Amino acid sequence: MQDTEIENLIGQEAERQQSTLMLIPSENYASKAVREAVGSVLANKYSEGYAGKRYYEGNEIVDQIELLAIGRAKKLFGVPHANVQPYSGSPANSEILFALAEPGSTIMGLGLSSGGHLTHGHPRVTFSGKYYTSVQFGLTEEAKIDYADMRAKALEHKPKVIFFGTTAYPFILDWEQARSIADSVGAYLVADISHIVGLIIAGVHPSPVPFAHVVMSTTHKTLRGPRGAIILVTDEGLAKDPDLPKKIDSAVMPGMQGGPHNNTTAGIAVALFEASQLEFAEYGHGVVNNAKVLAEGLRAKGIVLVGGGTENHLLVMDFSGDSLGKGTLVASALNFAGIVTNRNTVPNDPSPFYPSGVRIGTPAITTRGIKEHEMVKIAEWIAEVVEIIKSDKLPEAKEERQKYIQDFKARMQADERIKVICNLVRDLCAQFPIL
Ligand code: DSN
């Protein structure tokens, strides 16, 4: 590589990924085969359109690649139609809305601070809340999906589309109940399985395919593929509207996107192949088991978890009982210790910028081969970091916060106890090389 600046930075990032614990639940390590596909000559080709119907010549090979990806997706999920062109999850959700609902019509989804996603109708900051009339449902006191609230709001507002999916929710989703709510108002049920897709393939989370009309998943989280997304139309979707495949395809291209990223399509095909192998089921079981061991270890150290634990790949530590915004400080301190997480809202959190929670997930470290024994240690290290900063509190006045965080980071960088944990993390990581 002649661009030594970027070469060096990629090298540094590789070293960071090797020597730290990647505990952000939406991240993973794609295999070398996936990365080779993404870095291949396929990036050079324009292919607007679909197989056999391209606007550019020279797509004989690309057609075969896209058809292979589509065929693998259909087989793996047991669906009659798949579109593998969406650039990523947010574009895919916008395409689904574009296909299923006129601007101005009502849509519904789980609120962001309840563990939903921005594109499921956040009322202020995304297209989904600005161009559609959005209704958001929430959680019960026990931090579980409030199906009664969901049903009542559906009956009151009659949404045309119901998104059902999560980004920070540690429990199993009840697709059947969601479908019955959608049916009660004739809505389309769209399952966003981006976070749990790998668990579904592995058989450790129920599949939405028998219930949802449309299923969307990103491909880079528990699926371990490249950054991209797929949209599936199920048999239920076809029965409700035989034109759904055409509507979805037209919404993707030309509705929202131009040429597909063929290199990504090939990476998705490889990831789908890898996920169809027997070992992938073992991986999914490992992810959930590791999350449960981590939850147990943290609880034993007195750390409060949203909903008290986990049934899937993630958990959310809740520091709202300590002080508001504490999640910001905990995530930052953990990062200095080589434990990479993200600050996250907890239910009813007043601020997404300075939230009180920290989201942790096990998909990436399970890919590395980390198991229960190491999870116990990781829980102890996290608890130690929390203990080290127990007297730190984010100032209430917004203008003082940036300065506090700056000073806090300088302290963390120099803290000998944090350095000790960071070295232990580095030693552990050295035993589990990334490929
Ligand atoms: N950014 C993803 C996540 O971290 O969960 C959701 O889009």
Coordinates of C-alpha atoms in Angstrom, one line a residue, residues 14-330:
A14 CA -6.3 -4.2 13.8
E15 CA -4.1 -4.0 16.9
R16 CA -7.0 -2.3 18.8
Q17 CA -9.4 -5.0 17.8
Q18 CA -6.9 -7.8 18.7
S19 CA -6.0 -6.4 22.1
T20 CA -9.4 -5.3 23.4
L21 CA -12.7 -7.0 24.3
M22 CA -15.3 -6.0 21.7
L23 CA -18.4 -6.1 23.8
I24 CA -20.6 -3.8 21.7
P25 CA -23.5 -6.2 20.9
S26 CA -24.0 -5.0 17.3
E27 CA -20.3 -5.7 16.3
N28 CA -18.6 -8.9 15.3
Y29 CA -15.6 -10.3 13.5
A30 CA -16.3 -11.1 9.9
S31 CA -14.4 -14.1 8.5
K32 CA -11.4 -13.7 6.2
A33 CA -13.5 -15.1 3.4
V34 CA -16.2 -12.4 4.0
R35 CA -13.5 -9.6 4.1
E36 CA -11.9 -10.9 1.0
A37 CA -15.2 -10.8 -0.9
V38 CA -15.8 -7.2 0.3
G39 CA -12.3 -6.2 -0.7
S40 CA -12.6 -7.9 -4.1
V41 CA -12.8 -6.5 -7.7
L42 CA -16.6 -6.7 -7.4
A43 CA -16.4 -3.2 -6.0
N44 CA -15.4 -2.0 -9.5
K45 CA -18.7 -2.9 -11.1
Y46 CA -22.0 -1.0 -11.6
S47 CA -25.1 -3.2 -11.6
E48 CA -28.2 -1.0 -11.2
G49 CA -31.3 -3.2 -11.5
Y50 CA -31.8 -6.8 -10.7
A51 CA -30.4 -10.1 -12.2
G52 CA -31.2 -10.3 -15.9
K53 CA -32.6 -6.7 -15.8
R54 CA -29.6 -4.5 -15.4
Y55 CA -29.0 -1.0 -16.8
Y56 CA -25.4 -1.8 -17.4
E57 CA -23.6 -4.4 -19.6
G58 CA -21.1 -6.9 -18.2
N59 CA -23.1 -8.2 -15.3
E60 CA -23.1 -11.9 -16.2
I61 CA -21.0 -12.8 -13.2
V62 CA -22.6 -10.3 -10.8
D63 CA -26.0 -11.7 -11.7
Q64 CA -24.8 -15.2 -10.6
I65 CA -23.4 -13.8 -7.3
E66 CA -26.6 -11.9 -6.5
L67 CA -28.8 -14.9 -7.3
L68 CA -26.6 -17.1 -5.1
A69 CA -27.0 -14.7 -2.2
I70 CA -30.7 -14.5 -2.8
G71 CA -31.0 -18.3 -3.0
R72 CA -29.0 -18.8 0.2
A73 CA -31.1 -16.3 2.1
K74 CA -34.4 -17.9 0.9
K75 CA -33.2 -21.3 1.9
L76 CA -31.8 -20.4 5.2
F77 CA -34.8 -18.5 6.4
G78 CA -37.5 -20.5 4.5
V79 CA -39.0 -17.5 2.6
P80 CA -40.2 -17.1 -1.0
H81 CA -38.5 -13.8 -1.7
A82 CA -35.3 -12.0 -0.6
N83 CA -33.7 -8.7 -1.6
V84 CA -30.0 -8.5 -0.7
Q85 CA -29.3 -5.0 -2.0
P86 CA -30.0 -2.7 0.9
Y87 CA -26.9 -0.7 1.9
S88 CA -27.6 -1.2 5.6
G89 CA -30.4 -1.5 8.2
S90 CA -31.6 2.1 8.2
P91 CA -31.9 2.4 4.4
A92 CA -33.6 -1.1 4.5
N93 CA -36.2 0.1 7.0
S94 CA -36.8 3.3 5.0
E95 CA -37.3 1.1 1.9
I96 CA -39.8 -1.1 3.7
L97 CA -41.8 2.0 4.8
F98 CA -41.6 3.4 1.3
A99 CA -43.0 0.1 0.0
L100 CA -45.7 -0.4 2.6
A101 CA -47.0 3.0 3.7
E102 CA -47.8 6.3 2.1
P103 CA -46.0 9.3 3.7
G104 CA -48.3 10.7 6.4
S105 CA -49.8 7.4 7.3
T106 CA -49.4 5.9 10.7
I107 CA -46.6 3.5 11.7
M108 CA -45.8 2.0 15.1
G109 CA -42.6 0.7 16.8
L110 CA -40.9 0.2 20.1
G111 CA -39.5 3.5 21.5
L112 CA -35.8 4.1 21.4
S113 CA -35.3 4.4 25.1
S114 CA -37.2 1.1 25.5
G115 CA -34.7 -0.7 23.4
G116 CA -36.2 0.0 19.9
H117 CA -34.5 1.6 16.9
L118 CA -34.6 5.2 15.5
T119 CA -36.0 4.0 12.2
H120 CA -39.0 2.4 13.9
G121 CA -40.7 5.8 14.1
H122 CA -38.6 7.9 16.5
P123 CA -40.9 11.0 16.6
R124 CA -38.3 13.8 16.1
V125 CA -35.0 12.8 14.5
T126 CA -35.6 10.4 11.7
F127 CA -37.5 10.2 8.4
S128 CA -39.7 7.5 10.0
G129 CA -41.1 10.0 12.6
K130 CA -41.0 13.1 10.3
Y131 CA -42.7 11.7 7.2
Y132 CA -45.0 9.3 8.9
T133 CA -47.3 9.7 11.9
S134 CA -45.5 7.7 14.5
V135 CA -46.8 5.9 17.5
Q136 CA -44.4 4.3 20.0
F137 CA -45.1 1.6 22.5
G138 CA -43.0 0.8 25.6
L139 CA -42.1 -1.6 28.3
T140 CA -43.7 -2.9 31.5
E141 CA -42.4 -2.1 35.0
E142 CA -40.4 -5.3 34.6
A143 CA -38.7 -3.9 31.5
K144 CA -40.5 -6.5 29.2
I145 CA -42.3 -5.5 26.0
D146 CA -45.7 -4.2 27.0
Y147 CA -47.9 -6.1 24.7
A148 CA -51.0 -4.6 26.3
D149 CA -49.7 -1.1 25.5
M150 CA -48.8 -2.2 22.0
R151 CA -52.3 -3.6 21.4
A152 CA -54.1 -0.7 22.9
K153 CA -52.1 1.8 20.9
A154 CA -52.6 -0.2 17.7
L155 CA -56.3 -0.3 18.2
E156 CA -56.4 3.4 19.0
H157 CA -54.1 4.6 16.1
K158 CA -54.6 1.9 13.5
P159 CA -51.0 1.9 12.1
K160 CA -50.4 0.6 8.6
V161 CA -47.0 -0.9 9.5
I162 CA -45.8 -2.2 12.9
F163 CA -42.1 -2.6 13.3
F164 CA -41.2 -5.2 15.9
G165 CA -37.5 -5.4 16.7
T166 CA -35.0 -4.3 19.2
T167 CA -31.4 -3.0 19.6
A168 CA -31.1 -3.0 23.4
Y169 CA -33.6 -5.5 24.7
P170 CA -32.4 -8.6 26.5
F171 CA -35.4 -10.9 26.3
I172 CA -37.1 -13.2 23.7
L173 CA -39.6 -11.5 21.4
D174 CA -43.1 -13.0 21.1
W175 CA -43.7 -12.9 17.3
E176 CA -47.1 -14.6 17.6
Q177 CA -48.5 -11.9 19.9
A178 CA -47.1 -9.2 17.7
R179 CA -48.8 -10.7 14.7
S180 CA -52.1 -11.0 16.5
I181 CA -51.8 -7.2 17.3
A182 CA -51.0 -6.4 13.7
D183 CA -54.0 -8.5 12.5
S184 CA -56.3 -6.7 14.9
V185 CA -55.9 -3.6 12.8
G186 CA -54.9 -5.1 9.4
A187 CA -51.3 -3.8 9.7
Y188 CA -48.2 -5.2 8.1
L189 CA -45.9 -6.8 10.7
V190 CA -42.2 -6.1 9.9
A191 CA -39.8 -8.0 12.0
D192 CA -36.4 -6.2 12.4
I193 CA -34.1 -9.1 13.5
S194 CA -30.8 -7.3 12.9
H195 CA -29.6 -8.0 16.4
I196 CA -30.8 -11.5 16.8
V197 CA -30.6 -12.9 13.3
G198 CA -27.7 -15.3 14.2
L199 CA -29.6 -16.5 17.3
I200 CA -32.6 -17.3 15.1
I201 CA -30.5 -19.2 12.6
A202 CA -28.8 -21.1 15.5
G203 CA -32.2 -22.0 16.9
V204 CA -31.8 -20.2 20.2
H205 CA -34.4 -17.5 19.5
P206 CA -37.8 -18.2 17.8
S207 CA -38.0 -17.2 14.1
P208 CA -40.5 -14.5 13.0
V209 CA -40.9 -16.1 9.6
P210 CA -44.2 -17.9 10.4
F211 CA -45.7 -14.6 11.7
A212 CA -44.2 -11.5 10.1
H213 CA -45.1 -10.3 6.6
V214 CA -41.6 -8.8 6.0
V215 CA -38.4 -9.5 7.8
M216 CA -35.4 -7.2 7.8
S217 CA -31.9 -7.9 9.0
T218 CA -28.6 -6.3 8.9
T219 CA -25.8 -8.7 7.9
H220 CA -22.9 -7.6 10.1
K221 CA -24.1 -8.2 13.6
T222 CA -24.8 -11.8 14.8
L223 CA -24.8 -12.9 11.1
R224 CA -21.0 -12.1 11.0
G225 CA -21.1 -10.8 7.4
P226 CA -20.3 -7.5 5.8
R227 CA -22.0 -4.2 6.6
G228 CA -25.3 -4.5 4.7
A229 CA -28.9 -5.7 5.0
I230 CA -31.4 -8.1 3.5
I231 CA -35.2 -7.8 3.2
L232 CA -37.3 -11.0 3.2
V233 CA -40.9 -11.4 2.2
T234 CA -42.5 -14.4 4.0
D235 CA -45.3 -16.7 2.9
E236 CA -47.5 -14.7 5.3
G237 CA -46.5 -11.5 3.5
L238 CA -47.2 -13.1 0.0
A239 CA -50.6 -14.3 1.3
K240 CA -51.5 -10.8 2.5
D241 CA -50.2 -9.0 -0.6
P242 CA -49.0 -11.0 -3.6
D243 CA -47.3 -7.7 -4.9
L244 CA -45.1 -7.4 -1.9
P245 CA -41.9 -8.7 -3.5
K246 CA -42.3 -6.3 -6.4
K247 CA -43.1 -3.4 -4.0
I248 CA -40.1 -4.1 -1.9
D249 CA -37.7 -4.5 -4.9
S250 CA -39.0 -1.3 -6.5
A251 CA -38.6 0.6 -3.2
V252 CA -35.0 -0.5 -2.9
M253 CA -34.1 0.3 -6.5
P254 CA -35.0 2.8 -8.0
G255 CA -37.1 4.0 -5.0
M256 CA -34.2 4.7 -2.6
Q257 CA -30.9 3.3 -3.9
G258 CA -28.8 3.3 -7.0
G259 CA -26.3 0.5 -7.8
P260 CA -26.0 -2.4 -5.4
H261 CA -22.6 -2.8 -3.7
N262 CA -21.7 -6.1 -5.4
N263 CA -18.7 -6.7 -3.2
T264 CA -21.0 -6.5 -0.2
T265 CA -23.5 -8.8 -1.9
A266 CA -20.7 -11.4 -2.3
G267 CA -19.8 -11.0 1.3
I268 CA -23.4 -11.5 2.3
A269 CA -23.5 -14.7 0.2
V270 CA -20.4 -16.0 2.0
A271 CA -21.8 -15.1 5.4
L272 CA -25.1 -16.9 4.6
F273 CA -23.1 -19.9 3.6
E274 CA -21.1 -19.8 6.8
A275 CA -24.3 -19.4 8.9
S276 CA -25.8 -22.5 7.3
Q277 CA -23.0 -24.7 8.6
L278 CA -23.5 -26.9 11.6
E279 CA -20.9 -25.0 13.7
F280 CA -23.0 -21.9 13.5
A281 CA -25.6 -23.4 15.8
E282 CA -22.9 -24.0 18.4
Y283 CA -21.8 -20.4 18.0
G284 CA -25.4 -19.1 18.7
H285 CA -25.6 -21.3 21.8
G286 CA -22.2 -19.9 22.9
V287 CA -23.3 -16.3 22.5
V288 CA -26.4 -16.8 24.7
N289 CA -24.5 -18.8 27.3
N290 CA -21.7 -16.3 27.5
A291 CA -24.3 -13.5 28.0
K292 CA -26.0 -15.4 30.8
V293 CA -22.7 -16.1 32.6
L294 CA -21.7 -12.4 32.3
A295 CA -25.1 -11.3 33.6
E296 CA -24.8 -13.7 36.6
G297 CA -21.3 -12.4 37.3
L298 CA -22.3 -8.8 37.2
R299 CA -25.4 -9.3 39.4
A300 CA -23.2 -11.2 41.9
K301 CA -21.2 -8.0 42.2
G302 CA -24.3 -5.9 42.8
I303 CA -24.6 -4.4 39.4
V304 CA -28.2 -3.7 38.4
L305 CA -29.3 -5.0 35.0
V306 CA -32.3 -3.8 33.0
G307 CA -34.9 -6.5 33.5
G308 CA -32.6 -8.3 35.8
G309 CA -30.8 -10.4 33.3
T310 CA -30.7 -11.7 29.7
E311 CA -32.2 -14.4 27.4
N312 CA -30.2 -13.4 24.4
H313 CA -26.9 -11.9 23.3
L314 CA -26.9 -8.7 25.3
L315 CA -27.6 -7.0 28.6
V316 CA -27.9 -3.4 29.8
M317 CA -26.3 -2.3 33.0
D318 CA -28.4 0.3 34.8
F319 CA -26.7 3.0 36.8
S320 CA -29.7 5.3 37.1
G321 CA -29.9 4.4 40.8
D322 CA -26.3 5.7 41.2
S323 CA -26.6 9.0 39.3
L324 CA -28.1 10.2 36.0
G325 CA -25.8 9.9 33.1
K326 CA -23.4 7.5 34.8
G327 CA -23.5 5.2 31.8
T328 CA -21.4 7.7 30.0
L329 CA -18.6 7.6 32.6
V330 CA -18.7 3.8 33.0

